[in-house]
């Protein structure tokens, strides 16, 4: 392990002399940078996708999990009593953040699509609705129902489970999709960089054998290549990441209107994750080139 | 000591000690195993049977870094000389110094003189692929001796150069030998051997029928 | 163009002799196959994503676009007349497929979450609802509103625009996301294959110069390489596509429950599209290798 | 006709006609331009001034396929012989036949005889990287003559082979010359030239000071 650290130090300190022994460019070299760049670009997109779907899942979850409705149907005379009882009961229920009886106006607004604005709500046996905001932990719906049955016989609890399930599933699927893409693209990036490093080293077989002939140590040779390719992958991935971020930013952005999908993009701490891509690419390149160089060297005496 | 590629034995029952400061020629028909023998001498191949000692150390016990260090003490001119094609020829000749972490001013002066001697004084900035066949061989010889190694193994170093130039190269090797270096040259050129014999006490080894023999004064 | 066709024929007919002049394998060769394979794999995923989102968008569109509701609020006496008038009017409106007045039971069912099951619906001034199924072309909502105003003053048309908009936007965004990924991955595939072909040809510079030295024509040399690399890309992409299809199929599949997201996967004709990937990869490889071979050859006499 | 790499002129004011059936040697110090001259002769380089005609056709007017066809009539032995490393040496020698679409039975018999002649009879299945320096040169010569081309250009074909073998190779070229082929050999080996002069009417060309001169009987 300490050898790896030494190596890593070498990569960044650098030895101008050792550096020159590696041919400056060529197709295989360009391939390394390009593979790193495009794969970084795709990774940024996959990250953006999985973050957006993560946010989406959270939003769907939030909107529906944390509120439920209590409906009280009772003869006009008992309505106020039962409502008060229900409110009292809810206040003492663990997991209920707030409970609030809707006003007549609010109820009318809810019913308007059905009956039009002129509904004489007070004259009707319209049930009283109570809006419940849950805490993060949520409450025990079954227990609450039991207590309500005992104390407020006219109350019906609607905890939105019916609506919540499919939305949560959908959001979960989206999030999984994001992670699957990120895993796939990450794995592809690593393999691509590995293969490119191998190809580049194969193309440089003559350089390696000449160096070995004139008495260079394995470490010297490996480090010259490792340094070059690690930096190349780092630069390529940095460019790709930057391009990806820019592309994500300029994607048609009318985000807020979307309602169901928050915009594709990064928010807050989310900006931090794509910045990990270039160092990760560099680390992959480091180990891939190191292994490839050692393999190439082991074929020579 | 014996050696064979794959199944068949190519060299067998060879026993030889190169004493420091000696001068050897190695001859034999094409394909007899001269290059193979030289490779055994600098540890690029390991004998299939028997023991090879380099500077007193058994090749089998040497690790890869030992090999690298040994090669700094043995200058090798390959039959097909390879270079780093992306570096000018002067840098290629300096390469052994660079990879061993030595390149002081003295060596740079050395380089100039050496390149003049092998007739490449004006072509130091040329890249290896643009050199002529003879120029490559001379560059390879220069690269082999720049570290002033204890041993110089040269495989057909004069195959592509004219007679005059081959005399100059021979002169260089003879000088080195006078400084106490051990020299071994594989060659087909009997004239070269004859010329050398006038100047230095050279022994001629001949590979024939898979054996290494000391050729007499039959030249 | 006819030269290209000749070439393409050559690729598949093959000349065993010419084939042997290209070294059988090596890192750069493996790189070509691998690049083709992984990129095909990713393309299958992107395709699956964009098809799933396409289906999703269609589903959302379908569910909401093709139905709307007419609400008739009228004094109890006129209700039947106005309903009949509205139905008559709707029947003559182009773009309306069916129009049907909901029965009392249906209306009660709709209102049940609000008022409980015991609503005396006939005693209430509950509006009459008419469910309209549109044809695919849809009707002219503004024109219909005008006519209704004249003939059925108590009618209010709710064409669900309010709900439709954000869902359609969200679906559109998903679909766009799918297409962007597919474009990106497609472009990356092409570039990757191109670079790999170039790297492989650069690694084979000696082969090309030897062939040229012994009097081989440009076409002969180019075709040997083009054939090899086209087949390699084809095979790689075929493997990658197959792997991608298998992966998409075994992805946790509880598809139908998802509700909002149809499962990630291919349906019906959708299975056809991924089959295009290998030939497309082969075509890219064909042109890339051809161009690379010609470039390499043009540096030799 | 003149030629120069980059700025400086390397060969100038050269005028020469190789008449069919002639036998030429080309000598000159290392780096004087022998290889360059041969490359001009088979159209790998285009003269910077003046005109080069191959089989009567001006090089400047030849397209790439013309070049390919010309090369089937000119067998070239390069100084650094390159092969297809993944094919056995026998296939490499047959390569000119394959790429020109000719490989009938007669040629296969030819191949056997030819490989025996250059001393590679038993090594037909070996891969080029495992050949010795001299074996490579012989294989390159065999590859150059297998098509029985009208002209054979050989650059230092005997640089890495022993005297006996070089006599054999020379014999092969002399035979070809008797069959009416034009032969041009670049070499440093004066003994080879002397040996040839006993058997064939050879002309010796010498490159010196950027000029091509006909060397007299001064050998
Ligand atoms: N890596 C290898 N694998 C198998 N056989 C080999 C290998 N290298 C060389 N040989 C064979 O071993 C024999 C001796 O080769 P070597 O290169 O030592 O000959 P040489 O004496 O140097 O000949 P030359 O004078 O032609 O250079 C040759 O027949 C050659 O084909
Ligand atoms: N591609 C090139 N670019 C620049 N200079 C070159 C190139 N090829 C050869 N030269 C130079 O031209 C000169 C003549 O080279 P050439 O190979 O023709 O020499 P030669 O007579 O064959 O020598 P030798 O006997 O050593 O093979 C040399 O000095 C060489 O360095
Ligand atoms: Mg040899
Ligand atoms: Mg030459």
mmCIF file of N, CA and C in Angstrom, chain B residues 30-74:
data_model
loop_
_atom_site.group_PDB
_atom_site.id
_atom_site.type_symbol
_atom_site.label_atom_id
_atom_site.label_comp_id
_atom_site.label_asym_id
_atom_site.label_seq_id
_atom_site.Cartn_x
_atom_site.Cartn_y
_atom_site.Cartn_z
ATOM 1 N N UNK B 30 25.461 -17.892 -40.055
ATOM 2 C CA UNK B 30 24.214 -17.218 -39.730
ATOM 3 C C UNK B 30 23.237 -18.231 -39.145
ATOM 4 N N UNK B 31 22.619 -17.858 -38.035
ATOM 5 C CA UNK B 31 21.654 -18.752 -37.409
ATOM 6 C C UNK B 31 22.274 -19.757 -36.473
ATOM 7 N N UNK B 32 23.597 -19.610 -36.203
ATOM 8 C CA UNK B 32 24.235 -20.601 -35.351
ATOM 9 C C UNK B 32 24.005 -20.304 -33.876
ATOM 10 N N UNK B 33 23.656 -19.107 -33.556
ATOM 11 C CA UNK B 33 23.352 -18.826 -32.155
ATOM 12 C C UNK B 33 24.200 -17.744 -31.517
ATOM 13 N N UNK B 34 24.791 -16.882 -32.345
ATOM 14 C CA UNK B 34 25.637 -15.817 -31.784
ATOM 15 C C UNK B 34 24.801 -14.851 -30.952
ATOM 16 N N UNK B 35 23.696 -14.403 -31.558
ATOM 17 C CA UNK B 35 22.842 -13.475 -30.835
ATOM 18 C C UNK B 35 22.318 -14.120 -29.563
ATOM 19 N N UNK B 36 21.943 -15.369 -29.689
ATOM 20 C CA UNK B 36 21.451 -16.086 -28.511
ATOM 21 C C UNK B 36 22.506 -16.123 -27.423
ATOM 22 N N UNK B 37 23.727 -16.365 -27.814
ATOM 23 C CA UNK B 37 24.814 -16.426 -26.839
ATOM 24 C C UNK B 37 24.997 -15.077 -26.142
ATOM 25 N N UNK B 38 24.965 -14.014 -26.918
ATOM 26 C CA UNK B 38 25.122 -12.685 -26.310
ATOM 27 C C UNK B 38 23.974 -12.403 -25.350
ATOM 28 N N UNK B 39 22.774 -12.838 -25.726
ATOM 29 C CA UNK B 39 21.629 -12.600 -24.834
ATOM 30 C C UNK B 39 21.794 -13.338 -23.517
ATOM 31 N N UNK B 40 22.409 -14.533 -23.612
ATOM 32 C CA UNK B 40 22.695 -15.249 -22.371
ATOM 33 C C UNK B 40 23.702 -14.458 -21.533
ATOM 34 N N UNK B 41 24.642 -13.823 -22.237
ATOM 35 C CA UNK B 41 25.693 -13.104 -21.524
ATOM 36 C C UNK B 41 25.190 -11.882 -20.776
ATOM 37 N N UNK B 42 24.125 -11.256 -21.266
ATOM 38 C CA UNK B 42 23.664 -10.091 -20.499
ATOM 39 C C UNK B 42 22.351 -10.371 -19.780
ATOM 40 N N UNK B 43 21.982 -11.645 -19.720
ATOM 41 C CA UNK B 43 20.857 -12.000 -18.859
ATOM 42 C C UNK B 43 19.490 -11.815 -19.465
ATOM 43 N N UNK B 44 19.409 -11.571 -20.788
ATOM 44 C CA UNK B 44 18.092 -11.433 -21.400
ATOM 45 C C UNK B 44 17.441 -12.805 -21.529
ATOM 46 N N UNK B 45 18.248 -13.824 -21.630
ATOM 47 C CA UNK B 45 17.744 -15.194 -21.636
ATOM 48 C C UNK B 45 18.385 -15.926 -20.463
ATOM 49 N N UNK B 46 17.669 -16.892 -19.962
ATOM 50 C CA UNK B 46 18.223 -17.686 -18.865
ATOM 51 C C UNK B 46 18.535 -19.070 -19.401
ATOM 52 N N UNK B 47 19.716 -19.557 -19.116
ATOM 53 C CA UNK B 47 20.147 -20.854 -19.640
ATOM 54 C C UNK B 47 19.155 -21.938 -19.236
ATOM 55 N N UNK B 48 18.863 -22.846 -20.185
ATOM 56 C CA UNK B 48 17.924 -23.914 -19.852
ATOM 57 C C UNK B 48 18.575 -24.940 -18.928
ATOM 58 N N UNK B 49 19.889 -25.057 -19.014
ATOM 59 C CA UNK B 49 20.570 -25.894 -18.024
ATOM 60 C C UNK B 49 21.924 -25.266 -17.765
ATOM 61 N N UNK B 50 22.497 -25.581 -16.635
ATOM 62 C CA UNK B 50 23.767 -24.978 -16.290
ATOM 63 C C UNK B 50 23.580 -23.623 -15.660
ATOM 64 N N UNK B 51 24.688 -22.956 -15.443
ATOM 65 C CA UNK B 51 24.668 -21.754 -14.628
ATOM 66 C C UNK B 51 25.347 -20.615 -15.373
ATOM 67 N N UNK B 52 24.767 -19.437 -15.321
ATOM 68 C CA UNK B 52 25.417 -18.259 -15.882
ATOM 69 C C UNK B 52 25.606 -17.275 -14.742
ATOM 70 N N UNK B 53 26.828 -16.806 -14.584
ATOM 71 C CA UNK B 53 27.094 -15.817 -13.531
ATOM 72 C C UNK B 53 27.462 -14.499 -14.190
ATOM 73 N N UNK B 54 26.812 -13.441 -13.754
ATOM 74 C CA UNK B 54 27.172 -12.114 -14.244
ATOM 75 C C UNK B 54 27.802 -11.353 -13.087
ATOM 76 N N UNK B 55 29.017 -10.910 -13.277
ATOM 77 C CA UNK B 55 29.758 -10.233 -12.212
ATOM 78 C C UNK B 55 29.674 -11.036 -10.922
ATOM 79 N N UNK B 56 29.785 -12.331 -11.082
ATOM 80 C CA UNK B 56 29.834 -13.176 -9.892
ATOM 81 C C UNK B 56 28.487 -13.590 -9.333
ATOM 82 N N UNK B 57 27.404 -13.017 -9.878
ATOM 83 C CA UNK B 57 26.088 -13.356 -9.334
ATOM 84 C C UNK B 57 25.359 -14.302 -10.289
ATOM 85 N N UNK B 58 24.739 -15.326 -9.734
ATOM 86 C CA UNK B 58 24.014 -16.280 -10.570
ATOM 87 C C UNK B 58 22.759 -15.611 -11.147
ATOM 88 N N UNK B 59 22.569 -15.751 -12.456
ATOM 89 C CA UNK B 59 21.436 -15.088 -13.114
ATOM 90 C C UNK B 59 20.113 -15.525 -12.505
ATOM 91 N N UNK B 60 20.057 -16.796 -12.089
ATOM 92 C CA UNK B 60 18.780 -17.289 -11.555
ATOM 93 C C UNK B 60 18.385 -16.624 -10.245
ATOM 94 N N UNK B 61 19.375 -16.129 -9.528
ATOM 95 C CA UNK B 61 19.050 -15.521 -8.234
ATOM 96 C C UNK B 61 18.812 -14.016 -8.345
ATOM 97 N N UNK B 62 18.967 -13.486 -9.561
ATOM 98 C CA UNK B 62 18.818 -12.034 -9.714
ATOM 99 C C UNK B 62 17.352 -11.666 -9.860
ATOM 100 N N UNK B 63 16.938 -10.588 -9.155
ATOM 101 C CA UNK B 63 15.571 -10.120 -9.383
ATOM 102 C C UNK B 63 15.583 -9.063 -10.490
ATOM 103 N N UNK B 64 14.430 -8.503 -10.773
ATOM 104 C CA UNK B 64 14.343 -7.628 -11.934
ATOM 105 C C UNK B 64 15.176 -6.359 -11.764
ATOM 106 N N UNK B 65 15.244 -5.849 -10.560
ATOM 107 C CA UNK B 65 16.058 -4.652 -10.373
ATOM 108 C C UNK B 65 17.543 -4.960 -10.478
ATOM 109 N N UNK B 66 17.930 -6.165 -10.033
ATOM 110 C CA UNK B 66 19.326 -6.567 -10.215
ATOM 111 C C UNK B 66 19.679 -6.572 -11.692
ATOM 112 N N UNK B 67 18.739 -7.096 -12.498
ATOM 113 C CA UNK B 67 18.970 -7.119 -13.941
ATOM 114 C C UNK B 67 19.182 -5.706 -14.467
ATOM 115 N N UNK B 68 18.308 -4.797 -14.020
ATOM 116 C CA UNK B 68 18.425 -3.420 -14.492
ATOM 117 C C UNK B 68 19.793 -2.866 -14.126
ATOM 118 N N UNK B 69 20.233 -3.114 -12.897
ATOM 119 C CA UNK B 69 21.533 -2.580 -12.474
ATOM 120 C C UNK B 69 22.669 -3.221 -13.257
ATOM 121 N N UNK B 70 22.553 -4.537 -13.521
ATOM 122 C CA UNK B 70 23.590 -5.209 -14.300
ATOM 123 C C UNK B 70 23.707 -4.588 -15.690
ATOM 124 N N UNK B 71 22.548 -4.246 -16.259
ATOM 125 C CA UNK B 71 22.599 -3.709 -17.627
ATOM 126 C C UNK B 71 23.273 -2.354 -17.692
ATOM 127 N N UNK B 72 23.340 -1.685 -16.543
ATOM 128 C CA UNK B 72 24.061 -0.410 -16.559
ATOM 129 C C UNK B 72 25.563 -0.662 -16.636
ATOM 130 N N UNK B 73 25.976 -1.880 -16.314
ATOM 131 C CA UNK B 73 27.407 -2.200 -16.373
ATOM 132 C C UNK B 73 27.742 -2.952 -17.649
ATOM 133 N N UNK B 74 26.728 -3.276 -18.466
ATOM 134 C CA UNK B 74 26.968 -3.989 -19.722
ATOM 135 C C UNK B 74 26.347 -3.169 -20.851
#
